[in-house]
CSV table of C-alpha atoms in Angstrom, one decimal:
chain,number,residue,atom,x,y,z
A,20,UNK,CA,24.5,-12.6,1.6
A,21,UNK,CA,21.9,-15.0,-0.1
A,22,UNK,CA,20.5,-13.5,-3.2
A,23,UNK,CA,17.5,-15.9,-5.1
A,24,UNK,CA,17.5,-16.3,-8.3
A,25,UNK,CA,14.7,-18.2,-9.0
A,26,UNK,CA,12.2,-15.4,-9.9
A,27,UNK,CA,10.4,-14.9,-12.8
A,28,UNK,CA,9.4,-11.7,-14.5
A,29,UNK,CA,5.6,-12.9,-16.1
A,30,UNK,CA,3.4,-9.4,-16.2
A,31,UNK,CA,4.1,-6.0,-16.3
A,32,UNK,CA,1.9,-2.7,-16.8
A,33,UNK,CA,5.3,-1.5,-19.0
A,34,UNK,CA,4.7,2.4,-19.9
A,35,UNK,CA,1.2,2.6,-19.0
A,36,UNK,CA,1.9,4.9,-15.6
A,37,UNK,CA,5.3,6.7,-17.6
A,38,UNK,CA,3.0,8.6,-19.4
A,39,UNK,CA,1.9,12.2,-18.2
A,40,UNK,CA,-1.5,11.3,-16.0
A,41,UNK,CA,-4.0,12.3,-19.3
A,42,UNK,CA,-2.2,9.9,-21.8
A,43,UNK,CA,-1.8,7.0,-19.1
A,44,UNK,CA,-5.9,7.4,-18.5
A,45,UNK,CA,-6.4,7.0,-22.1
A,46,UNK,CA,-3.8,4.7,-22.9
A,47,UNK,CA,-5.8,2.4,-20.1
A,48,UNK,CA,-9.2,2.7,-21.7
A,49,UNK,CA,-7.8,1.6,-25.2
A,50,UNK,CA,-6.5,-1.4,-23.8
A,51,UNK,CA,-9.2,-2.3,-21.7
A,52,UNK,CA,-11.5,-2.3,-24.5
A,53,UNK,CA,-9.0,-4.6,-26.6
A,54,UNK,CA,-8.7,-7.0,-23.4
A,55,UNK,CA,-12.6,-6.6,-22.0
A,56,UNK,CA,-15.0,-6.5,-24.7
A,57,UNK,CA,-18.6,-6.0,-24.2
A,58,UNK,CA,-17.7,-4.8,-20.1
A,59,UNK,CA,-18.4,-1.9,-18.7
A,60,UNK,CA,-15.6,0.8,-19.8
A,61,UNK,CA,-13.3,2.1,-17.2
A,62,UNK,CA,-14.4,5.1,-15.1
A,63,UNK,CA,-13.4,8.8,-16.6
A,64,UNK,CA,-12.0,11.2,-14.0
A,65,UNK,CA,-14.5,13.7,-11.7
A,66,UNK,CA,-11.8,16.0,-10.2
A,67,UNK,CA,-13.5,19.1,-8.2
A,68,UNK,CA,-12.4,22.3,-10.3
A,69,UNK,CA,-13.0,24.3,-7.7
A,70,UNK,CA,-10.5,22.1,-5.6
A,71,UNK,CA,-6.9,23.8,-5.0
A,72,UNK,CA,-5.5,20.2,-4.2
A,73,UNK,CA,-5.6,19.2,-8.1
A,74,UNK,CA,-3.9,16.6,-8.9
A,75,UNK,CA,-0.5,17.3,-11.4
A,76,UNK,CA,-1.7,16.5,-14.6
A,77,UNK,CA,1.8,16.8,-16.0
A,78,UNK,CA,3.0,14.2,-13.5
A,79,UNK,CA,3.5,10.7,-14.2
A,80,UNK,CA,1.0,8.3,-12.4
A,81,UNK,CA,2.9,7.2,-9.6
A,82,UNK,CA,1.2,4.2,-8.0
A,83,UNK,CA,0.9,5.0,-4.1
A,84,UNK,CA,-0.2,1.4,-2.5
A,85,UNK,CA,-1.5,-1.9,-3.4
A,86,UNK,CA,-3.3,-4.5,-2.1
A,87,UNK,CA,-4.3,-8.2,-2.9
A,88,UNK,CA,-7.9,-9.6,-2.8
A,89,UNK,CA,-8.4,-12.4,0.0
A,90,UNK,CA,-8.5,-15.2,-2.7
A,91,UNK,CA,-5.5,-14.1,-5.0
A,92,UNK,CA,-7.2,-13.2,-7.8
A,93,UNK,CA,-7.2,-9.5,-8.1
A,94,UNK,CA,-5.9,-6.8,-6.9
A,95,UNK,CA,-5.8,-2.8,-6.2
A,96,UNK,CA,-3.4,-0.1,-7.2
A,97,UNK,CA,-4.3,3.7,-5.4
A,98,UNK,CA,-2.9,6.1,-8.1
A,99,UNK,CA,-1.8,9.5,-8.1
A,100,UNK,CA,-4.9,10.4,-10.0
A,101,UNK,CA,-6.9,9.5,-7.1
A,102,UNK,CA,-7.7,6.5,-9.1
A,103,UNK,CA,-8.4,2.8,-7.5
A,104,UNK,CA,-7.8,0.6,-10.2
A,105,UNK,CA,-9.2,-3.3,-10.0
A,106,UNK,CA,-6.8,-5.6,-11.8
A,107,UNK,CA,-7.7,-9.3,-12.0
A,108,UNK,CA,-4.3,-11.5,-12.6
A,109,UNK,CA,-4.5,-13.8,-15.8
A,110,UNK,CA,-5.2,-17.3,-15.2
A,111,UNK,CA,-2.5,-18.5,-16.9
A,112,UNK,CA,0.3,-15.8,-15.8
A,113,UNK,CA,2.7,-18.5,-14.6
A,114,UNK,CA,2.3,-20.9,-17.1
A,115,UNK,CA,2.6,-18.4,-20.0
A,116,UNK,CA,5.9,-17.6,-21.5
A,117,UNK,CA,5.4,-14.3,-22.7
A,118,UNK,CA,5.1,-11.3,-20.5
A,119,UNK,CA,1.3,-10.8,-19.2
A,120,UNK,CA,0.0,-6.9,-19.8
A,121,UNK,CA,-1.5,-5.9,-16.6
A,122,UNK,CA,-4.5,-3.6,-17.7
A,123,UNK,CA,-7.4,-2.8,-15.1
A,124,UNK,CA,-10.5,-4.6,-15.3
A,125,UNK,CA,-12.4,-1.6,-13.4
A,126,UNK,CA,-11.4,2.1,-12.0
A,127,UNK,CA,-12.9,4.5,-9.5
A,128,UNK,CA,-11.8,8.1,-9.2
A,129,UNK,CA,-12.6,10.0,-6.1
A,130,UNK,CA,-13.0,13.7,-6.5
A,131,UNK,CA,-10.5,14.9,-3.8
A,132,UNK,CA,-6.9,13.8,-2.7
A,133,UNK,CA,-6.8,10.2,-1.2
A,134,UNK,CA,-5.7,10.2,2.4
A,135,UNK,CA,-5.5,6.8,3.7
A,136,UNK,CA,-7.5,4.0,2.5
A,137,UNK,CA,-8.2,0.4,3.7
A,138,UNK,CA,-9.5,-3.0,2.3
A,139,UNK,CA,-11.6,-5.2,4.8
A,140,UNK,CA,-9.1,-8.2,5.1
A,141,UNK,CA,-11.9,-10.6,3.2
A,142,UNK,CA,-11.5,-8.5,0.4
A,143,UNK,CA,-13.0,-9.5,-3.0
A,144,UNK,CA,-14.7,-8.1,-5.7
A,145,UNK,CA,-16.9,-11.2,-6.1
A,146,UNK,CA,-18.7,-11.6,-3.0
A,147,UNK,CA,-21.9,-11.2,-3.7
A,148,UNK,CA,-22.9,-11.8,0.1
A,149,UNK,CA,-21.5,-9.1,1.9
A,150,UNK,CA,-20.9,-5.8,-0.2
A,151,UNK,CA,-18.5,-4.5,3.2
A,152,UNK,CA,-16.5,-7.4,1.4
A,153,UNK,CA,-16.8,-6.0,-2.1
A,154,UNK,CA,-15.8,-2.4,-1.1
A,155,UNK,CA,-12.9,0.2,-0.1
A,156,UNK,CA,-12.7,2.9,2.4
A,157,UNK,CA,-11.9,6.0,1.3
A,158,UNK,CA,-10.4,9.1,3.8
A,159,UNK,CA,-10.0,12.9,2.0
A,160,UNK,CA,-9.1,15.6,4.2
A,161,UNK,CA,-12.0,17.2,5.9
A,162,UNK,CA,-15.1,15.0,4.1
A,163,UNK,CA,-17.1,12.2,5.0
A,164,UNK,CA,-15.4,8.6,4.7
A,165,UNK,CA,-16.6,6.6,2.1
A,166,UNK,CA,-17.2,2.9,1.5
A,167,UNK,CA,-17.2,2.5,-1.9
A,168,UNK,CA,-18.3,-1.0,-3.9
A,169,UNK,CA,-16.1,-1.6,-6.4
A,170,UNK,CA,-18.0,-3.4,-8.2
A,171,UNK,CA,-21.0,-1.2,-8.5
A,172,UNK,CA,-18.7,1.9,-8.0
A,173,UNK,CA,-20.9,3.2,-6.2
A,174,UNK,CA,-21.6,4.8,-2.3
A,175,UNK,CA,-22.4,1.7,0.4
A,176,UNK,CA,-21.3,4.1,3.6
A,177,UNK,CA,-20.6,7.9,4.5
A,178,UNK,CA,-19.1,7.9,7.7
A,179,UNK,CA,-19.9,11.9,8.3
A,180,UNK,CA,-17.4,14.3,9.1
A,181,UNK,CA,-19.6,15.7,11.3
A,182,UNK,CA,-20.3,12.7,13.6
A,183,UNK,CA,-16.4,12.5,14.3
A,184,UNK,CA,-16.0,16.0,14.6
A,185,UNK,CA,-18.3,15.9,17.7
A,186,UNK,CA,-15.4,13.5,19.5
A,187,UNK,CA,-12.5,15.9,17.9
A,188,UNK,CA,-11.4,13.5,15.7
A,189,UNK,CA,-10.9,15.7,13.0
A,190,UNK,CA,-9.7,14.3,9.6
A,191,UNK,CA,-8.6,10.8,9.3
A,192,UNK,CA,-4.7,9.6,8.5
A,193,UNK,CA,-4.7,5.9,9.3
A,194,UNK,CA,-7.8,3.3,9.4
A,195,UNK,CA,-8.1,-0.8,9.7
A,196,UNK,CA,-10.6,-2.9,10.0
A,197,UNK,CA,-10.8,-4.5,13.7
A,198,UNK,CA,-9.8,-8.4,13.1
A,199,UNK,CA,-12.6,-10.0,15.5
A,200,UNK,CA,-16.4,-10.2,14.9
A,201,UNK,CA,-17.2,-6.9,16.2
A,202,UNK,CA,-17.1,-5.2,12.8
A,203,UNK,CA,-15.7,-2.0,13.7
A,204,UNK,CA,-13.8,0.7,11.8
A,205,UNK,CA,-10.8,1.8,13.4
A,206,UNK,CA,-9.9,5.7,12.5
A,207,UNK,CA,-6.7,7.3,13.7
A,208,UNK,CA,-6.4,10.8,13.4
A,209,UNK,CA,-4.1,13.5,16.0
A,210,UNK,CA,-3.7,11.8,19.3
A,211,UNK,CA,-6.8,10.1,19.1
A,212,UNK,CA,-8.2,6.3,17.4
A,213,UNK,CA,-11.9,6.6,17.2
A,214,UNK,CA,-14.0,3.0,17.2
A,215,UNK,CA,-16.7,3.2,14.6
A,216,UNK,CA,-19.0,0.1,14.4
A,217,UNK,CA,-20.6,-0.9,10.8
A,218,UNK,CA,-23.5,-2.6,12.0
A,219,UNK,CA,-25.0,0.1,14.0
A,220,UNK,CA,-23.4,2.7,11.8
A,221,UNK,CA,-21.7,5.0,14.8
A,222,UNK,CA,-18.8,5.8,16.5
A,223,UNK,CA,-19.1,3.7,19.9
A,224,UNK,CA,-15.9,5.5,21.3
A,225,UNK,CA,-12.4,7.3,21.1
A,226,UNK,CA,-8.7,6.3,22.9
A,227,UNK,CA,-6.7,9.4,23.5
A,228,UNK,CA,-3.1,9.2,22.8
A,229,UNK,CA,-1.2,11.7,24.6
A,230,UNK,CA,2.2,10.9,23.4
A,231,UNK,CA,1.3,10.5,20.0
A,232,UNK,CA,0.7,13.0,17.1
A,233,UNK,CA,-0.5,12.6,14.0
A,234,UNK,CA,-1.7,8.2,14.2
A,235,UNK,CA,-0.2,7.9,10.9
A,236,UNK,CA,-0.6,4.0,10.4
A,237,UNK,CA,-2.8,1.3,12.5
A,238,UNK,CA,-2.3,-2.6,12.6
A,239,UNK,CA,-5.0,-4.9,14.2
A,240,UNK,CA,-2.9,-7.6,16.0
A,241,UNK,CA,-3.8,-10.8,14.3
A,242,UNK,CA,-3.1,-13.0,17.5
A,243,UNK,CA,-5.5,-10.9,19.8
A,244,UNK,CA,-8.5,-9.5,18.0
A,245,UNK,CA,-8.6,-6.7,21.1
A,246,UNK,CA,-5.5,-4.8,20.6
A,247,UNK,CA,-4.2,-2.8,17.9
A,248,UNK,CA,-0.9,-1.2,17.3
A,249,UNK,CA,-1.1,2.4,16.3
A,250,UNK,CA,2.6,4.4,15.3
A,251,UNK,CA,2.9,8.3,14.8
A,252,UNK,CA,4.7,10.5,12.7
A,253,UNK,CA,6.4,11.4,16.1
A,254,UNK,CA,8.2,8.2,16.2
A,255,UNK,CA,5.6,6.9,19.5
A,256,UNK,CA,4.5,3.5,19.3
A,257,UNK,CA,0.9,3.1,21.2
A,258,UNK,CA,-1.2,-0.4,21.8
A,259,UNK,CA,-5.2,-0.1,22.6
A,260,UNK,CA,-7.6,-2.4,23.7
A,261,UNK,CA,-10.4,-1.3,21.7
A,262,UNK,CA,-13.0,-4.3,23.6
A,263,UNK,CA,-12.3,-1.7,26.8
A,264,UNK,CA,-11.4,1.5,24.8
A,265,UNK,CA,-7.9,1.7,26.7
A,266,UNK,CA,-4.3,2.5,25.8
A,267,UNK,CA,-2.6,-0.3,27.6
A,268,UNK,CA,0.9,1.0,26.4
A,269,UNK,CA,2.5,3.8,25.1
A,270,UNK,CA,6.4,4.8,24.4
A,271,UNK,CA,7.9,7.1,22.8
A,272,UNK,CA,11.1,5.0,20.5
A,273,UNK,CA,14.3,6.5,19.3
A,274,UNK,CA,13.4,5.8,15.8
A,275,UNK,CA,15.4,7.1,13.3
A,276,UNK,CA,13.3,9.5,10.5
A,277,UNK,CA,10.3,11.4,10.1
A,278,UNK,CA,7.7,9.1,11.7
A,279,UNK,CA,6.5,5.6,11.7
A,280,UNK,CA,4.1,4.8,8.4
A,281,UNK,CA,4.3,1.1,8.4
A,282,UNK,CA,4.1,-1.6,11.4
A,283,UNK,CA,4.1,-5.0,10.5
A,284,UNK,CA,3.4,-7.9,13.4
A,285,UNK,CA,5.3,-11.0,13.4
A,286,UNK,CA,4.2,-14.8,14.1
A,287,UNK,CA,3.2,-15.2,17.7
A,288,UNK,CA,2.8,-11.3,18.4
A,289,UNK,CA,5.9,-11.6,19.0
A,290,UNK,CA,8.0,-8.7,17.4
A,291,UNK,CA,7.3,-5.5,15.5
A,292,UNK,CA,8.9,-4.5,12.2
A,293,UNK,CA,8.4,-0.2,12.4
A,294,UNK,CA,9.3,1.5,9.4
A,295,UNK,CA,9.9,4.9,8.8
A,296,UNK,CA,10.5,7.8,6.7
A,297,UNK,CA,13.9,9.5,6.0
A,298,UNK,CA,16.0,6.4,7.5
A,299,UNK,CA,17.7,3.9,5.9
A,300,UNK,CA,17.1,1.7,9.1
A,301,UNK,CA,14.4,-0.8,9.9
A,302,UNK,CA,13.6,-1.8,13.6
A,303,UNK,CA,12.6,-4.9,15.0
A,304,UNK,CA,10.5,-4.3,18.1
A,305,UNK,CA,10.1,-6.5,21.0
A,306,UNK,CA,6.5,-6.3,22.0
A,307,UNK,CA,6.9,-8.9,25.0
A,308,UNK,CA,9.6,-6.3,26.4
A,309,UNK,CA,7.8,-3.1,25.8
A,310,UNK,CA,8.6,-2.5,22.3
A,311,UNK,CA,12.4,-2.7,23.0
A,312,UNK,CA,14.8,-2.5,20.1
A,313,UNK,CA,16.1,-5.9,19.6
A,314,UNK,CA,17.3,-5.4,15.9
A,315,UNK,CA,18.5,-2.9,13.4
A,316,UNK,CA,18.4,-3.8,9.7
A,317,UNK,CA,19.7,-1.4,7.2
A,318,UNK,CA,17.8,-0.8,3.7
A,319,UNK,CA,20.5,-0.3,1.5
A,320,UNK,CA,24.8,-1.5,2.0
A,321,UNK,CA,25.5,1.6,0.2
A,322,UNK,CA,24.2,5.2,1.3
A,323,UNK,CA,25.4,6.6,-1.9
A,324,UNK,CA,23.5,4.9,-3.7
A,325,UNK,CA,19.7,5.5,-1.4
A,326,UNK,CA,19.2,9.3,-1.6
A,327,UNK,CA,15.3,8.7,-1.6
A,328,UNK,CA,15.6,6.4,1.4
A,329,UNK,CA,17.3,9.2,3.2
A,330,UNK,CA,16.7,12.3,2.2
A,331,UNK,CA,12.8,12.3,1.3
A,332,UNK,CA,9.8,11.3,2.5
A,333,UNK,CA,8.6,8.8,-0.3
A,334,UNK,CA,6.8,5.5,1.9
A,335,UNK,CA,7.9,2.5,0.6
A,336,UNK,CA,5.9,-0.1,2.0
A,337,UNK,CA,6.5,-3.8,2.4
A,338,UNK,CA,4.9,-7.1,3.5
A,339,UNK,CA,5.3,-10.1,5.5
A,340,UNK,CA,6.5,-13.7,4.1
A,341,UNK,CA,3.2,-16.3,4.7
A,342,UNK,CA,4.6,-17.5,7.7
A,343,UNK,CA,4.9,-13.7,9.2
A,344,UNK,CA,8.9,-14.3,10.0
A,345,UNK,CA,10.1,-12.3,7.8
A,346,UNK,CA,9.6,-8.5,6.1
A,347,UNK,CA,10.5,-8.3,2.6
A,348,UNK,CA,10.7,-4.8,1.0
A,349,UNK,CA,11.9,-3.2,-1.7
A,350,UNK,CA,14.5,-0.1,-1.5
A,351,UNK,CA,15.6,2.9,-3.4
A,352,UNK,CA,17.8,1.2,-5.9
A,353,UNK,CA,15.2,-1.6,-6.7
A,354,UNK,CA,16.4,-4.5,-4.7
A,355,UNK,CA,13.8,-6.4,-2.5
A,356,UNK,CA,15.3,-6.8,0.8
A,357,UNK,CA,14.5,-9.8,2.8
A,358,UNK,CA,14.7,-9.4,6.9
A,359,UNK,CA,14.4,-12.2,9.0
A,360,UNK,CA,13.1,-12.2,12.1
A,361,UNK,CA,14.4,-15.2,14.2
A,362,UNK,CA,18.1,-15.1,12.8
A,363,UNK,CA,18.5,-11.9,12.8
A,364,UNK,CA,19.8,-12.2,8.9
A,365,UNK,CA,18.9,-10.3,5.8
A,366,UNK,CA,19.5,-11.1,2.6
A,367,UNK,CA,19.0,-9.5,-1.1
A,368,UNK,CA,15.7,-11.4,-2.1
A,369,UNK,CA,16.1,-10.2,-5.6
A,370,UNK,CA,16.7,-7.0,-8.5
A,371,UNK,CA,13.7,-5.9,-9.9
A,372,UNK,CA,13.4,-5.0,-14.0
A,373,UNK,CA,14.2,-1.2,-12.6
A,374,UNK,CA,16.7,0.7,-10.6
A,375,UNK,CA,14.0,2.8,-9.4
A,376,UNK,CA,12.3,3.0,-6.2
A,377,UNK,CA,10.4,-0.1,-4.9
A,378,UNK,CA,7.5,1.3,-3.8
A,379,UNK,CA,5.1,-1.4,-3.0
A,380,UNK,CA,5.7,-5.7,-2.7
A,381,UNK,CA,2.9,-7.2,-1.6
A,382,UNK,CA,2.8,-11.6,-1.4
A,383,UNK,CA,-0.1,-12.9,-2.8
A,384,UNK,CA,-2.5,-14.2,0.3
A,385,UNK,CA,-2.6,-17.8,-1.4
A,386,UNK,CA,-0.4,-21.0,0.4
A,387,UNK,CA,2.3,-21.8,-1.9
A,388,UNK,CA,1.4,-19.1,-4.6
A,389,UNK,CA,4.7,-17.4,-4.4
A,390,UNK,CA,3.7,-14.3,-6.4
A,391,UNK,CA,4.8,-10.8,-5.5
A,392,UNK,CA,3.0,-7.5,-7.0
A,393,UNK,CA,5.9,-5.0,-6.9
A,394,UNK,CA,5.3,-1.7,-7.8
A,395,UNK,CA,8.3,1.0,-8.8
A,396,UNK,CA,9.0,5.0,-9.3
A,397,UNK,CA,11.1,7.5,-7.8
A,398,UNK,CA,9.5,11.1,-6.8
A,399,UNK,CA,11.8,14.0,-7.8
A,400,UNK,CA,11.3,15.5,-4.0
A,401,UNK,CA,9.5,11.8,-2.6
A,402,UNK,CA,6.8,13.9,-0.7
A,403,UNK,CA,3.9,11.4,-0.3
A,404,UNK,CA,1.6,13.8,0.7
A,405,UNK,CA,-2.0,13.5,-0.2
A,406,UNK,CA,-2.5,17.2,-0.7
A,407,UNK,CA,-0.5,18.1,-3.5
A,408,UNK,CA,0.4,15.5,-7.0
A,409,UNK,CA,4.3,16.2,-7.1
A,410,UNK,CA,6.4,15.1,-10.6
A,411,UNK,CA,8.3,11.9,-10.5
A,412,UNK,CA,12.0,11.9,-11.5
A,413,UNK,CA,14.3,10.1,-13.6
A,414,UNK,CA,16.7,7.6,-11.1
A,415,UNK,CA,18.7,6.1,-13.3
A,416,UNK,CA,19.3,3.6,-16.8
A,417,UNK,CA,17.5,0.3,-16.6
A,418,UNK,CA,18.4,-2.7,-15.6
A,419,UNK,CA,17.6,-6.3,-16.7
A,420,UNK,CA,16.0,-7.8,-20.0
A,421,UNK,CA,12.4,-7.5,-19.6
A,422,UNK,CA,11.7,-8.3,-23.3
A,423,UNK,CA,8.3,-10.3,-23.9
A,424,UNK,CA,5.3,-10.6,-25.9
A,425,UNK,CA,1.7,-10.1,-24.7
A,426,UNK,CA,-1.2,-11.7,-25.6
A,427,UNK,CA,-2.4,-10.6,-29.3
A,428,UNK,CA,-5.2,-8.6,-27.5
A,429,UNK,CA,-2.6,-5.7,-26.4
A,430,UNK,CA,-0.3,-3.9,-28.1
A,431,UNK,CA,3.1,-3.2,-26.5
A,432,UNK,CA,5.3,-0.6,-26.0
A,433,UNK,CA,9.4,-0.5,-26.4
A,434,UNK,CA,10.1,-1.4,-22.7
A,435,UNK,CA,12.4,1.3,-21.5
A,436,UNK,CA,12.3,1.5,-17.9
A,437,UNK,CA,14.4,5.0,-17.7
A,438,UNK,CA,12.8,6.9,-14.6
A,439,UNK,CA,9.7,4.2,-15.0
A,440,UNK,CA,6.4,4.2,-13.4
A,441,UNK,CA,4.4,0.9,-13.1
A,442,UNK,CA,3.2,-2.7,-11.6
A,443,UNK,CA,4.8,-6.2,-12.4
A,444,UNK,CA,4.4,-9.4,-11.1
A,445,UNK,CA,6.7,-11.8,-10.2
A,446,UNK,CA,6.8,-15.6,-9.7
A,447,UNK,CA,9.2,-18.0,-8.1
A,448,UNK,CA,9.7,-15.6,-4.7
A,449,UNK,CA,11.4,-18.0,-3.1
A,450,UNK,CA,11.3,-16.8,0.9
C-alpha cells in the first residue's frame, strides 16, 4: 500500500474549536482583532431563547463541513454554533516555515440549527458582480431558506416556507445549485426535489421520488447540466432530469449503513462514489449500468480500531482529486484514504497531526495548488443531527510533531491535540 510522504503541515486553527463553544467564540474575536486591525469585528451569537434546539454551550465546537471559494483564496467552516466562518488562506502559507494560525476573517451566526447548506459553485466573497456569488444558502427546520451575503452578512433571499409547503415539500435536507445557466435551486426534502428558479424567485416544479425517503444529499452531474443525482437515507439512489422535471432512474442499492450523505461523480459520468453512515465500506457505482456495484473499498484495515465509522452516525465527508479519478477521505483514526477509481487501488494518502476523526478534506479548486483543508474531531455518540449540539469525546493521544511558530500577530497555544477539535491545512498532497 502506497503511503505519501510529501505533505506538509503549514496552518492550523490549534485549540481554538477545543475550547467549550463560549471560550472558542471569544478566543476568535481576540485574535481576529490582533490579525485584522481596523475590520469589522466578527459577528456575536443571536441564538433564539425561546428555541428548545440550543445549541450545547458546554460542547466543543465541532466543525460540521467546509468548503473552498472558486478562486482558492478562502474558505468556509459550518460550526456547531451555527456559525459560518470566512477564513482567507495567507498568502504566503506555503512559503512560510512556521505554522500559519487560521483565524476567521468574518462569521455569521444563524439563529436556529443549520440543516443543510450550499455554496453556488462560483463561490467568492469578492465578487462584487453577482451577490448569488458572494452568498450561502442556509436550510433550518421548518423556516424560510436564506441566502445570506457574507460579505454584507446580511438577507439577499427568503425562499418561504410557505411557498414550498403548497407542493408538500416540507423542510429541506439536501440543496445544490443546478450546474447549467438556468439558475435554479435544487431542494430535496421526503421523497420529493423541488426546482426553485433565482431569477424569477419561484419554485417552477417538484420530482416525486417514490422509492426514496428522506433526499439526504443532491449532486448536479457536472457532464450533463440536466440531471442530478439525489441519494436517501434509505440507501435509494434516484437521477432526475430537472430541464423535463422527470425521474429517469431510480433503484433501491444494498448499501451498507444508515443512508447515503455523500455522492461524488467521477470523470466522464462515469461512476459513483456513495458514502454512507454506519459502514466502514465505500461503493463505487456504475452509472452506465444502472448504478451497479462495481467496487467495494473499505475505510479502515482494522475494525478495531474505527468504532465511529461503524457504530455512529458522524458524516465524514470527502472530495474528489482535480482530475475527478479518485475520492480521497479521511477516516476515524485520522488517515486520509485515497480510492482510485480506474485501478480499483487504494492507498493511505497520509496521517494527519491527530488520531481523531477526519471529518472534512476538501482540495483546493486551483490547478496544481495541491492544498487540502482537513478538518478533525470525534463525537462521543457521532450523531450529526442538526437538532440537537451533542459533546465531542476524547479518541485518543496525539500523534505527530506539529510544533511551529505563528506569525508575531497571534499568540499560540501548547499544541495538544488529545480529543482535538479544529482546521489545518496541508501542502504537498501528492494524488
Amino acid at each position: 500500500m502506497r503511503t505519501v510522504s510529501t505533505f506538509r503541515l503549514c496552518g492550523s486553527t490549534y485549540q481554538t474549536y477545543t475550547y467549550p463553544i463560549p471560550e472558542s467564540q471569544s478566543h476568535e474575536v481576540e485574535l481576529n482583532r490582533n490579525l485584522y486591525p481596523g475590520y469589522e469585528e466578527l459577528q456575536s451569537p443571536i441564538y433564539d431563547s425561546n428555541d428548545n434546539t440550543q445549541v450545547d454551550l458546554s460542547s466543543k465546537n465541532f466543525i460540521r463541513t467546509l468548503d473552498w471559494s472558486s478562486d482558492g483564496s478562502h474558505f468556509v467552516s459550518i460550526n456547531e454554533d451555527f456559525g459560518v466562518r470566512c477564513f482567507i488562506v495567507p498568502q504566503d502559507i506555503v512559503s512560510n516555515e512556521d505554522l500559519s494560525k487560521l483565524v476567521p476573517f468574518s462569521r455569521y451566526f444563524n439563529r436556529y440549527p443549520i440543516l443543510c447548506h450550499k455554496l453556488p459553485d462560483a463561490f467568492s466573497i469578492y465578487d462584487e458582480q453577482n451577490p448569488l456569488n458572494g452568498s450561502i444558502a442556509l436550510s433550518s427546520r421548518n423556516m424560510p431558506i436564506r441566502l445570506i451575503d457574507l460579505k454584507s452578512k446580511s438577507s439577499i433571499l427568503d425562499i418561504k416556507y410557505e411557498e414550498m409547503a403548497d407542493n408538500s415539500l416540507g423542510s429541506i435536507y439536501s440543496m445544490e445549485f443546478t450546474k447549467g445557466v438556468s439558475g435554479s435551486l435544487l431542494l430535496g426534502s421526503n421523497k420529493k426535489m423541488g426546482i426553485f428558479n433565482l431569477e424569477y424567485k419561484k419554485l417552477t416544479r417538484s420530482i416525486n421520488f417514490k422509492q426514496l425517503s428522506i433526499l439526504s444529499t443532491l449532486t448536479a452531474s457536472s457532464f450533463d447540466p440536466n440531471l442530478v443525482f439525489a441519494g436517501s437515507y434509505n440507501s435509494s439512489i434516484c437521477v432526475a432530469d430537472i430541464r423535463t422535471g422527470n425521474s429517469v432512474f431510480q433503484k433501491p442499492t444494498r448499501l451498507e449503513g444508515s443512508g447515503i450523505y455523500q455522492l461524488l461523480e467521477t470523470e466522464g459520468s462515469k461512476y459513483l462514489f456513495a458514502v454512507s453512515r454506519k459502514s466502514n465500506k465505500i461503493k463505487l457505482l456504475d452509472i452506465r449500468k444502472g448504478m451497479d456495484e462495481l467496487l467495494t473499498f473499505n475505510w479502515t484495515e482494522d475494525m478495531a480500531f474505527s468504532p465511529n465509522c461503524v457504530l455512529t452516525n458522524q458524516k465524514l465527508y470527502g472530495d474528489l482529486s482535480p482530475e475527478k479519478r479518485k475520492l480521497i477521505i479521511g477516516n476515524s483514526i485520522g488517515e486520509i484514504k485515497i480510492f482510485d477509481s480506474v485501478d480499483g487501488s487504494s492507498s493511505t494518502g497520509f496521517k494527519s497531526s491527530t488520531n481523531t476523526s477526519i471529518s472534512n478534506i476538501k482540495m483546493n479548486p486551483l490547478p496544481g495548488a495541491n492544498l487540502a483543508i482537513v478538518s478533525h474531531g470525534s463525537r462521543s455518540d457521532g450523531d450529526d443531527s442538526p437538532n440537537v449540539s451533542k459533546n465531542l469525546c476524547n479518541d485518543g493521544d496525539s500523534l505527530g510533531d506539529t510544533t511551529g511558530t505563528a506569525p508575531s500577530s497571534t499568540s499560540i497555544e501548547p499544541t495538544d491535540f488529545f480529543g482535538s477539535v479544529g482546521i489545518e491545512i496541508y501542502d504537498g498532497i501528492d494524488l
